[in-house]
Amino acid sequence: MGVLMARRVPGALLIGIVATTLIAIVVEQVFHIGPSNTSGATGWNLNAPVLPGTPVALPDLGLVGAFDFGAFGRIGIISSLMLVFTLVFTNFFDAMGTMTGLAKAADLSDERGDFPRLKGALVVEGFGAVAGGATSSSSNTVFIESASGIGEGARTGLASMVTGVLFLLAMFFTPLTQVVPLEVAAAALVIVGTLMASQIRDIVWTDFSVALPVFLTVLVMPLTYSIANGIGVGFLSWVLVRSFSGRIREVSPLLWVVSAGS
């Protein structure tokens, strides 16, 4: 994939994923590695690249609209509010960090470096999160993998619409999509991470009050497997460094509230 990206081949990521998956299928057929298990570290993670008996299957929609609020009554009002706040906080900052990074990668940020038309994007994000819960699936949030489309030239949103339609079609090809092993997807994410890392050049590294929060943010995200955790640590360290270095007036009240929640 890296060679194809370096040679600026159109569709480099998709070509790399398909080619690597085919190689993985051959390796599995020859060596019969099988999936990994708790008794040993060898094997494919998550799923083995084995061709399914049939590439098409009807999706299981039995959990769509399966609402159950009984847990709220058991844990109480305070715990319920804290649970909802935690989910909103995590989803919000996860989306904010992802959208800001993607806007930078696509060179769509305004003159201040902010995300353009942020309100509309957050409204769509909110509806997506609600829709995800209504279908008993994970939150339909913005994903950092969108950088792969940006790397191919996506800018107007048409690529996202096409991706959504293809995901609907993929519901009927679930057995085929499960052929792609996690190792192949991980390689693609390395390329995506490389595309996103190019934005580090815009950080004012000469200002330690900026450099330290940024470094902690970048460090905590992979260590905790959470964008939201990284952003929370970044907010908290930003407020502390600015406050105790005599620049407390530069910290907005909203940052104090967010840092307290972190």
PDB file of C-alpha atoms in Angstrom:
ATOM      1  CA  MET A   1       0.000   0.000   0.000  1.00  0.00           C
ATOM      2  CA  GLY A   2       2.777   2.389   0.895  1.00  0.00           C
ATOM      3  CA  VAL A   3       4.474   1.875  -2.471  1.00  0.00           C
ATOM      4  CA  LEU A   4       1.205   2.507  -4.318  1.00  0.00           C
ATOM      5  CA  MET A   5       0.592   5.666  -2.287  1.00  0.00           C
ATOM      6  CA  ALA A   6       4.135   6.878  -2.962  1.00  0.00           C
ATOM      7  CA  ARG A   7       3.606   6.326  -6.687  1.00  0.00           C
ATOM      8  CA  ARG A   8       0.272   8.193  -6.455  1.00  0.00           C
ATOM      9  CA  VAL A   9      -1.706   5.311  -7.919  1.00  0.00           C
ATOM     10  CA  PRO A  10      -5.469   6.099  -7.908  1.00  0.00           C
ATOM     11  CA  GLY A  11      -7.315   3.820  -5.501  1.00  0.00           C
ATOM     12  CA  ALA A  12      -4.063   2.763  -3.844  1.00  0.00           C
ATOM     13  CA  LEU A  13      -5.690   1.847  -0.523  1.00  0.00           C
ATOM     14  CA  LEU A  14      -8.461  -0.212  -2.118  1.00  0.00           C
ATOM     15  CA  ILE A  15      -6.024  -1.992  -4.419  1.00  0.00           C
ATOM     16  CA  GLY A  16      -3.736  -2.699  -1.474  1.00  0.00           C
ATOM     17  CA  ILE A  17      -6.575  -4.075   0.664  1.00  0.00           C
ATOM     18  CA  VAL A  18      -7.857  -6.373  -2.097  1.00  0.00           C
ATOM     19  CA  ALA A  19      -4.375  -7.592  -3.052  1.00  0.00           C
ATOM     20  CA  THR A  20      -3.326  -8.210   0.554  1.00  0.00           C
ATOM     21  CA  THR A  21      -6.582 -10.036   1.268  1.00  0.00           C
ATOM     22  CA  LEU A  22      -6.001 -12.340  -1.700  1.00  0.00           C
ATOM     23  CA  ILE A  23      -2.492 -13.070  -0.410  1.00  0.00           C
ATOM     24  CA  ALA A  24      -3.928 -13.776   3.052  1.00  0.00           C
ATOM     25  CA  ILE A  25      -6.448 -16.222   1.554  1.00  0.00           C
ATOM     26  CA  VAL A  26      -3.648 -18.096  -0.214  1.00  0.00           C
ATOM     27  CA  VAL A  27      -1.546 -18.187   2.968  1.00  0.00           C
ATOM     28  CA  GLU A  28      -4.489 -19.561   4.947  1.00  0.00           C
ATOM     29  CA  GLN A  29      -5.206 -22.232   2.335  1.00  0.00           C
ATOM     30  CA  VAL A  30      -1.565 -23.365   2.265  1.00  0.00           C
ATOM     31  CA  PHE A  31      -0.615 -23.210   5.955  1.00  0.00           C
ATOM     32  CA  HIS A  32      -4.056 -23.528   7.641  1.00  0.00           C
ATOM     33  CA  ILE A  33      -3.185 -20.959  10.297  1.00  0.00           C
ATOM     34  CA  GLY A  34      -6.717 -20.503  11.593  1.00  0.00           C
ATOM     35  CA  PRO A  35      -8.005 -17.853  13.994  1.00  0.00           C
ATOM     36  CA  SER A  36      -6.187 -17.022  17.212  1.00  0.00           C
ATOM     37  CA  ASN A  37      -7.525 -18.217  20.549  1.00  0.00           C
ATOM     38  CA  THR A  38      -6.868 -17.747  24.239  1.00  0.00           C
ATOM     39  CA  SER A  39      -4.553 -20.748  24.427  1.00  0.00           C
ATOM     40  CA  GLY A  40      -2.004 -19.318  22.011  1.00  0.00           C
ATOM     41  CA  ALA A  41      -0.885 -16.089  20.388  1.00  0.00           C
ATOM     42  CA  THR A  42      -0.633 -17.533  16.886  1.00  0.00           C
ATOM     43  CA  GLY A  43      -3.367 -17.239  14.307  1.00  0.00           C
ATOM     44  CA  TRP A  44      -5.424 -14.542  12.615  1.00  0.00           C
ATOM     45  CA  ASN A  45      -6.948 -11.906  14.857  1.00  0.00           C
ATOM     46  CA  LEU A  46     -10.747 -11.614  14.820  1.00  0.00           C
ATOM     47  CA  ASN A  47     -11.389 -13.659  11.663  1.00  0.00           C
ATOM     48  CA  ALA A  48      -9.497 -15.947   9.315  1.00  0.00           C
ATOM     49  CA  PRO A  49      -9.426 -15.130   5.567  1.00  0.00           C
ATOM     50  CA  VAL A  50     -11.540 -18.067   4.390  1.00  0.00           C
ATOM     51  CA  LEU A  51     -13.870 -17.832   1.402  1.00  0.00           C
ATOM     52  CA  PRO A  52     -17.507 -18.231   2.509  1.00  0.00           C
ATOM     53  CA  GLY A  53     -19.843 -20.855   1.127  1.00  0.00           C
ATOM     54  CA  THR A  54     -22.067 -18.113  -0.252  1.00  0.00           C
ATOM     55  CA  PRO A  55     -21.146 -14.430  -0.672  1.00  0.00           C
ATOM     56  CA  VAL A  56     -24.721 -13.205  -0.146  1.00  0.00           C
ATOM     57  CA  ALA A  57     -26.899 -13.390   2.966  1.00  0.00           C
ATOM     58  CA  LEU A  58     -29.966 -11.547   4.214  1.00  0.00           C
ATOM     59  CA  PRO A  59     -29.147  -9.113   7.043  1.00  0.00           C
ATOM     60  CA  ASP A  60     -30.540  -9.784  10.511  1.00  0.00           C
ATOM     61  CA  LEU A  61     -32.713  -6.785  11.431  1.00  0.00           C
ATOM     62  CA  GLY A  62     -34.199  -8.335  14.552  1.00  0.00           C
ATOM     63  CA  LEU A  63     -32.619  -5.742  16.871  1.00  0.00           C
ATOM     64  CA  VAL A  64     -33.875  -2.672  14.981  1.00  0.00           C
ATOM     65  CA  GLY A  65     -36.062  -0.658  17.337  1.00  0.00           C
ATOM     66  CA  ALA A  66     -35.495  -3.041  20.247  1.00  0.00           C
ATOM     67  CA  PHE A  67     -35.690  -0.394  22.993  1.00  0.00           C
ATOM     68  CA  ASP A  68     -35.343  -1.321  26.660  1.00  0.00           C
ATOM     69  CA  PHE A  69     -35.088   1.380  29.342  1.00  0.00           C
ATOM     70  CA  GLY A  70     -35.336  -0.977  32.283  1.00  0.00           C
ATOM     71  CA  ALA A  71     -31.710  -0.449  33.269  1.00  0.00           C
ATOM     72  CA  PHE A  72     -32.328   3.232  34.053  1.00  0.00           C
ATOM     73  CA  GLY A  73     -34.848   2.297  36.714  1.00  0.00           C
ATOM     74  CA  ARG A  74     -32.439  -0.138  38.316  1.00  0.00           C
ATOM     75  CA  ILE A  75     -29.406   2.154  38.519  1.00  0.00           C
ATOM     76  CA  GLY A  76     -31.248   5.338  39.568  1.00  0.00           C
ATOM     77  CA  ILE A  77     -31.548   8.885  38.222  1.00  0.00           C
ATOM     78  CA  ILE A  78     -28.078  10.139  39.209  1.00  0.00           C
ATOM     79  CA  SER A  79     -26.260   7.166  37.721  1.00  0.00           C
ATOM     80  CA  SER A  80     -28.404   7.391  34.590  1.00  0.00           C
ATOM     81  CA  LEU A  81     -27.558  11.066  34.113  1.00  0.00           C
ATOM     82  CA  MET A  82     -23.856  10.363  34.628  1.00  0.00           C
ATOM     83  CA  LEU A  83     -24.031   7.523  32.104  1.00  0.00           C
ATOM     84  CA  VAL A  84     -25.732   9.699  29.492  1.00  0.00           C
ATOM     85  CA  PHE A  85     -23.308  12.573  30.127  1.00  0.00           C
ATOM     86  CA  THR A  86     -20.332  10.244  29.733  1.00  0.00           C
ATOM     87  CA  LEU A  87     -21.630   8.920  26.420  1.00  0.00           C
ATOM     88  CA  VAL A  88     -22.395  12.428  25.126  1.00  0.00           C
ATOM     89  CA  PHE A  89     -19.024  13.750  26.299  1.00  0.00           C
ATOM     90  CA  THR A  90     -17.117  10.869  24.717  1.00  0.00           C
ATOM     91  CA  ASN A  91     -19.016  11.000  21.436  1.00  0.00           C
ATOM     92  CA  PHE A  92     -18.809  14.791  21.182  1.00  0.00           C
ATOM     93  CA  PHE A  93     -15.069  15.114  21.647  1.00  0.00           C
ATOM     94  CA  ASP A  94     -14.397  12.029  19.579  1.00  0.00           C
ATOM     95  CA  ALA A  95     -16.324  13.643  16.729  1.00  0.00           C
ATOM     96  CA  MET A  96     -14.770  17.086  17.268  1.00  0.00           C
ATOM     97  CA  GLY A  97     -11.234  15.743  17.169  1.00  0.00           C
ATOM     98  CA  THR A  98     -11.920  13.591  14.131  1.00  0.00           C
ATOM     99  CA  MET A  99     -13.700  16.312  12.155  1.00  0.00           C
ATOM    100  CA  THR A 100     -11.024  18.887  12.926  1.00  0.00           C
ATOM    101  CA  GLY A 101      -8.268  16.523  11.838  1.00  0.00           C
ATOM    102  CA  LEU A 102     -10.103  15.552   8.659  1.00  0.00           C
ATOM    103  CA  ALA A 103     -10.777  19.190   7.784  1.00  0.00           C
ATOM    104  CA  LYS A 104      -7.069  19.919   8.170  1.00  0.00           C
ATOM    105  CA  ALA A 105      -6.155  16.935   6.009  1.00  0.00           C
ATOM    106  CA  ALA A 106      -8.600  18.052   3.316  1.00  0.00           C
ATOM    107  CA  ASP A 107      -7.373  21.661   3.550  1.00  0.00           C
ATOM    108  CA  LEU A 108     -10.942  22.805   4.248  1.00  0.00           C
ATOM    109  CA  SER A 109     -10.291  24.716   7.486  1.00  0.00           C
ATOM    110  CA  ASP A 110     -11.047  28.435   7.578  1.00  0.00           C
ATOM    111  CA  GLU A 111      -8.462  31.178   8.048  1.00  0.00           C
ATOM    112  CA  ARG A 112      -8.434  30.555  11.821  1.00  0.00           C
ATOM    113  CA  GLY A 113      -7.894  26.834  11.367  1.00  0.00           C
ATOM    114  CA  ASP A 114     -11.420  25.976  12.561  1.00  0.00           C
ATOM    115  CA  PHE A 115     -13.853  23.469  11.085  1.00  0.00           C
ATOM    116  CA  PRO A 116     -16.204  25.246   8.626  1.00  0.00           C
ATOM    117  CA  ARG A 117     -19.985  25.018   9.232  1.00  0.00           C
ATOM    118  CA  LEU A 118     -19.385  23.109  12.448  1.00  0.00           C
ATOM    119  CA  LYS A 119     -22.965  23.455  13.715  1.00  0.00           C
ATOM    120  CA  GLY A 120     -24.446  21.616  10.737  1.00  0.00           C
ATOM    121  CA  ALA A 121     -21.849  18.872  10.992  1.00  0.00           C
ATOM    122  CA  LEU A 122     -22.585  18.349  14.697  1.00  0.00           C
ATOM    123  CA  VAL A 123     -26.341  18.206  14.023  1.00  0.00           C
ATOM    124  CA  VAL A 124     -25.781  15.424  11.499  1.00  0.00           C
ATOM    125  CA  GLU A 125     -23.445  13.725  13.971  1.00  0.00           C
ATOM    126  CA  GLY A 126     -26.147  13.862  16.645  1.00  0.00           C
ATOM    127  CA  PHE A 127     -28.798  12.377  14.360  1.00  0.00           C
ATOM    128  CA  GLY A 128     -26.350   9.648  13.400  1.00  0.00           C
ATOM    129  CA  ALA A 129     -25.721   8.777  17.043  1.00  0.00           C
ATOM    130  CA  VAL A 130     -29.472   8.566  17.713  1.00  0.00           C
ATOM    131  CA  ALA A 131     -30.030   6.450  14.600  1.00  0.00           C
ATOM    132  CA  GLY A 132     -27.266   4.089  15.673  1.00  0.00           C
ATOM    133  CA  GLY A 133     -28.932   3.536  19.025  1.00  0.00           C
ATOM    134  CA  ALA A 134     -32.334   3.032  17.384  1.00  0.00           C
ATOM    135  CA  THR A 135     -30.914   0.203  15.288  1.00  0.00           C
ATOM    136  CA  SER A 136     -29.083  -1.364  18.267  1.00  0.00           C
ATOM    137  CA  SER A 137     -25.742  -0.754  16.570  1.00  0.00           C
ATOM    138  CA  SER A 138     -22.729   1.298  17.574  1.00  0.00           C
ATOM    139  CA  SER A 139     -22.868   5.076  17.291  1.00  0.00           C
ATOM    140  CA  ASN A 140     -22.948   6.278  13.682  1.00  0.00           C
ATOM    141  CA  THR A 141     -20.227   8.841  14.176  1.00  0.00           C
ATOM    142  CA  VAL A 142     -17.596  10.333  11.906  1.00  0.00           C
ATOM    143  CA  PHE A 143     -14.644   7.980  11.550  1.00  0.00           C
ATOM    144  CA  ILE A 144     -10.969   8.758  11.086  1.00  0.00           C
ATOM    145  CA  GLU A 145     -10.956   6.231   8.230  1.00  0.00           C
ATOM    146  CA  SER A 146     -12.518   8.989   6.117  1.00  0.00           C
ATOM    147  CA  ALA A 147      -8.950  10.192   5.650  1.00  0.00           C
ATOM    148  CA  SER A 148      -8.532   7.369   3.143  1.00  0.00           C
ATOM    149  CA  GLY A 149     -11.122   9.053   0.923  1.00  0.00           C
ATOM    150  CA  ILE A 150      -9.480  12.428   1.453  1.00  0.00           C
ATOM    151  CA  GLY A 151      -6.188  10.891   0.393  1.00  0.00           C
ATOM    152  CA  GLU A 152      -7.866   9.917  -2.881  1.00  0.00           C
ATOM    153  CA  GLY A 153      -9.111  13.468  -3.454  1.00  0.00           C
ATOM    154  CA  ALA A 154     -12.530  13.509  -1.739  1.00  0.00           C
ATOM    155  CA  ARG A 155     -13.583  17.048  -0.807  1.00  0.00           C
ATOM    156  CA  THR A 156     -17.259  17.763  -1.608  1.00  0.00           C
ATOM    157  CA  GLY A 157     -19.046  15.053   0.383  1.00  0.00           C
ATOM    158  CA  LEU A 158     -19.996  12.987  -2.659  1.00  0.00           C
ATOM    159  CA  ALA A 159     -17.550  10.279  -1.600  1.00  0.00           C
ATOM    160  CA  SER A 160     -19.337   9.998   1.760  1.00  0.00           C
ATOM    161  CA  MET A 161     -22.705   9.597   0.040  1.00  0.00           C
ATOM    162  CA  VAL A 162     -21.324   6.884  -2.232  1.00  0.00           C
ATOM    163  CA  THR A 163     -19.758   5.167   0.780  1.00  0.00           C
ATOM    164  CA  GLY A 164     -23.110   5.196   2.582  1.00  0.00           C
ATOM    165  CA  VAL A 165     -24.870   3.586  -0.384  1.00  0.00           C
ATOM    166  CA  LEU A 166     -22.154   0.948  -0.625  1.00  0.00           C
ATOM    167  CA  PHE A 167     -22.529   0.202   3.088  1.00  0.00           C
ATOM    168  CA  LEU A 168     -26.239  -0.436   2.518  1.00  0.00           C
ATOM    169  CA  LEU A 169     -25.368  -2.870  -0.251  1.00  0.00           C
ATOM    170  CA  ALA A 170     -22.680  -4.442   1.944  1.00  0.00           C
ATOM    171  CA  MET A 171     -25.420  -5.526   4.363  1.00  0.00           C
ATOM    172  CA  PHE A 172     -26.261  -8.258   1.871  1.00  0.00           C
ATOM    173  CA  PHE A 173     -22.618  -9.245   1.363  1.00  0.00           C
ATOM    174  CA  THR A 174     -21.612  -9.686   5.011  1.00  0.00           C
ATOM    175  CA  PRO A 175     -20.071 -13.154   4.439  1.00  0.00           C
ATOM    176  CA  LEU A 176     -17.824 -11.681   1.751  1.00  0.00           C
ATOM    177  CA  THR A 177     -16.714  -8.695   3.837  1.00  0.00           C
ATOM    178  CA  GLN A 178     -15.714 -11.013   6.684  1.00  0.00           C
ATOM    179  CA  VAL A 179     -13.006 -12.488   4.467  1.00  0.00           C
ATOM    180  CA  VAL A 180     -10.825  -9.403   5.009  1.00  0.00           C
ATOM    181  CA  PRO A 181      -8.642 -10.136   8.076  1.00  0.00           C
ATOM    182  CA  LEU A 182      -7.966  -7.569  10.767  1.00  0.00           C
ATOM    183  CA  GLU A 183      -4.281  -7.512   9.808  1.00  0.00           C
ATOM    184  CA  VAL A 184      -5.157  -6.103   6.379  1.00  0.00           C
ATOM    185  CA  ALA A 185      -7.372  -3.395   7.867  1.00  0.00           C
ATOM    186  CA  ALA A 186      -4.592  -2.492  10.313  1.00  0.00           C
ATOM    187  CA  ALA A 187      -2.160  -1.957   7.441  1.00  0.00           C
ATOM    188  CA  ALA A 188      -4.637   0.410   5.789  1.00  0.00           C
ATOM    189  CA  LEU A 189      -4.992   2.351   9.041  1.00  0.00           C
ATOM    190  CA  VAL A 190      -1.221   2.807   9.179  1.00  0.00           C
ATOM    191  CA  ILE A 191      -1.462   4.587   5.829  1.00  0.00           C
ATOM    192  CA  VAL A 192      -4.374   6.667   7.119  1.00  0.00           C
ATOM    193  CA  GLY A 193      -2.355   7.572  10.213  1.00  0.00           C
ATOM    194  CA  THR A 194       0.520   8.697   8.020  1.00  0.00           C
ATOM    195  CA  LEU A 195      -1.831  10.996   6.119  1.00  0.00           C
ATOM    196  CA  MET A 196      -3.162  12.477   9.365  1.00  0.00           C
ATOM    197  CA  ALA A 197       0.275  12.884  10.977  1.00  0.00           C
ATOM    198  CA  SER A 198       1.262  15.434   8.347  1.00  0.00           C
ATOM    199  CA  GLN A 199      -0.822  18.030  10.233  1.00  0.00           C
ATOM    200  CA  ILE A 200       1.675  18.009  13.121  1.00  0.00           C
ATOM    201  CA  ARG A 201       3.787  20.495  11.187  1.00  0.00           C
ATOM    202  CA  ASP A 202       1.255  23.235  12.028  1.00  0.00           C
ATOM    203  CA  ILE A 203       1.838  22.903  15.797  1.00  0.00           C
ATOM    204  CA  VAL A 204       3.747  25.783  17.423  1.00  0.00           C
ATOM    205  CA  TRP A 205       6.391  23.570  19.041  1.00  0.00           C
ATOM    206  CA  THR A 206       8.394  26.575  20.252  1.00  0.00           C
ATOM    207  CA  ASP A 207       5.602  27.425  22.728  1.00  0.00           C
ATOM    208  CA  PHE A 208       5.830  24.807  25.502  1.00  0.00           C
ATOM    209  CA  SER A 209       2.338  25.650  26.762  1.00  0.00           C
ATOM    210  CA  VAL A 210       1.089  24.461  23.370  1.00  0.00           C
ATOM    211  CA  ALA A 211       3.589  21.669  22.731  1.00  0.00           C
ATOM    212  CA  LEU A 212       2.983  19.794  26.010  1.00  0.00           C
ATOM    213  CA  PRO A 213      -0.835  19.476  25.717  1.00  0.00           C
ATOM    214  CA  VAL A 214      -0.483  18.472  22.069  1.00  0.00           C
ATOM    215  CA  PHE A 215       2.123  15.841  22.896  1.00  0.00           C
ATOM    216  CA  LEU A 216       0.001  14.419  25.717  1.00  0.00           C
ATOM    217  CA  THR A 217      -3.040  14.325  23.442  1.00  0.00           C
ATOM    218  CA  VAL A 218      -1.171  12.446  20.724  1.00  0.00           C
ATOM    219  CA  LEU A 219       0.373  10.083  23.283  1.00  0.00           C
ATOM    220  CA  VAL A 220      -2.778   9.224  25.245  1.00  0.00           C
ATOM    221  CA  MET A 221      -4.953   8.449  22.208  1.00  0.00           C
ATOM    222  CA  PRO A 222      -3.094   5.283  21.114  1.00  0.00           C
ATOM    223  CA  LEU A 223      -2.275   4.221  24.675  1.00  0.00           C
ATOM    224  CA  THR A 224      -5.937   4.268  25.741  1.00  0.00           C
ATOM    225  CA  TYR A 225      -7.441   3.366  22.347  1.00  0.00           C
ATOM    226  CA  SER A 226      -9.659   6.441  22.610  1.00  0.00           C
ATOM    227  CA  ILE A 227      -9.656   9.785  20.803  1.00  0.00           C
ATOM    228  CA  ALA A 228     -11.922  11.202  23.523  1.00  0.00           C
ATOM    229  CA  ASN A 229      -9.448  10.311  26.295  1.00  0.00           C
ATOM    230  CA  GLY A 230      -6.647  12.027  24.416  1.00  0.00           C
ATOM    231  CA  ILE A 231      -8.687  15.171  23.885  1.00  0.00           C
ATOM    232  CA  GLY A 232      -9.741  15.182  27.544  1.00  0.00           C
ATOM    233  CA  VAL A 233      -6.121  14.985  28.709  1.00  0.00           C
ATOM    234  CA  GLY A 234      -5.222  17.684  26.204  1.00  0.00           C
ATOM    235  CA  PHE A 235      -7.893  20.045  27.551  1.00  0.00           C
ATOM    236  CA  LEU A 236      -6.901  19.385  31.149  1.00  0.00           C
ATOM    237  CA  SER A 237      -3.175  19.895  30.553  1.00  0.00           C
ATOM    238  CA  TRP A 238      -3.859  23.021  28.471  1.00  0.00           C
ATOM    239  CA  VAL A 239      -5.859  24.605  31.295  1.00  0.00           C
ATOM    240  CA  LEU A 240      -3.315  23.679  33.971  1.00  0.00           C
ATOM    241  CA  VAL A 241      -0.252  24.841  32.034  1.00  0.00           C
ATOM    242  CA  ARG A 242      -1.868  28.121  31.004  1.00  0.00           C
ATOM    243  CA  SER A 243      -3.207  28.813  34.492  1.00  0.00           C
ATOM    244  CA  PHE A 244      -0.002  28.163  36.429  1.00  0.00           C
ATOM    245  CA  SER A 245       2.214  29.932  33.896  1.00  0.00           C
ATOM    246  CA  GLY A 246       0.491  33.278  34.418  1.00  0.00           C
ATOM    247  CA  ARG A 247      -1.785  33.096  31.358  1.00  0.00           C
ATOM    248  CA  ILE A 248      -5.021  32.184  33.110  1.00  0.00           C
ATOM    249  CA  ARG A 249      -6.921  34.924  31.270  1.00  0.00           C
ATOM    250  CA  GLU A 250      -6.370  33.014  28.037  1.00  0.00           C
ATOM    251  CA  VAL A 251      -8.411  30.083  29.383  1.00  0.00           C
ATOM    252  CA  SER A 252     -12.094  30.411  28.496  1.00  0.00           C
ATOM    253  CA  PRO A 253     -14.831  29.440  31.004  1.00  0.00           C
ATOM    254  CA  LEU A 254     -15.928  26.641  28.677  1.00  0.00           C
ATOM    255  CA  LEU A 255     -12.485  25.053  28.904  1.00  0.00           C
ATOM    256  CA  TRP A 256     -12.748  25.082  32.703  1.00  0.00           C
ATOM    257  CA  VAL A 257     -16.088  23.259  32.507  1.00  0.00           C
ATOM    258  CA  VAL A 258     -14.783  20.724  30.002  1.00  0.00           C
ATOM    259  CA  SER A 259     -11.610  20.129  32.013  1.00  0.00           C
ATOM    260  CA  ALA A 260     -13.648  19.551  35.168  1.00  0.00           C
ATOM    261  CA  GLY A 261     -15.660  16.943  33.278  1.00  0.00           C
ATOM    262  CA  SER A 262     -12.484  15.287  32.042  1.00  0.00           C
TER     263      SER A 262
END
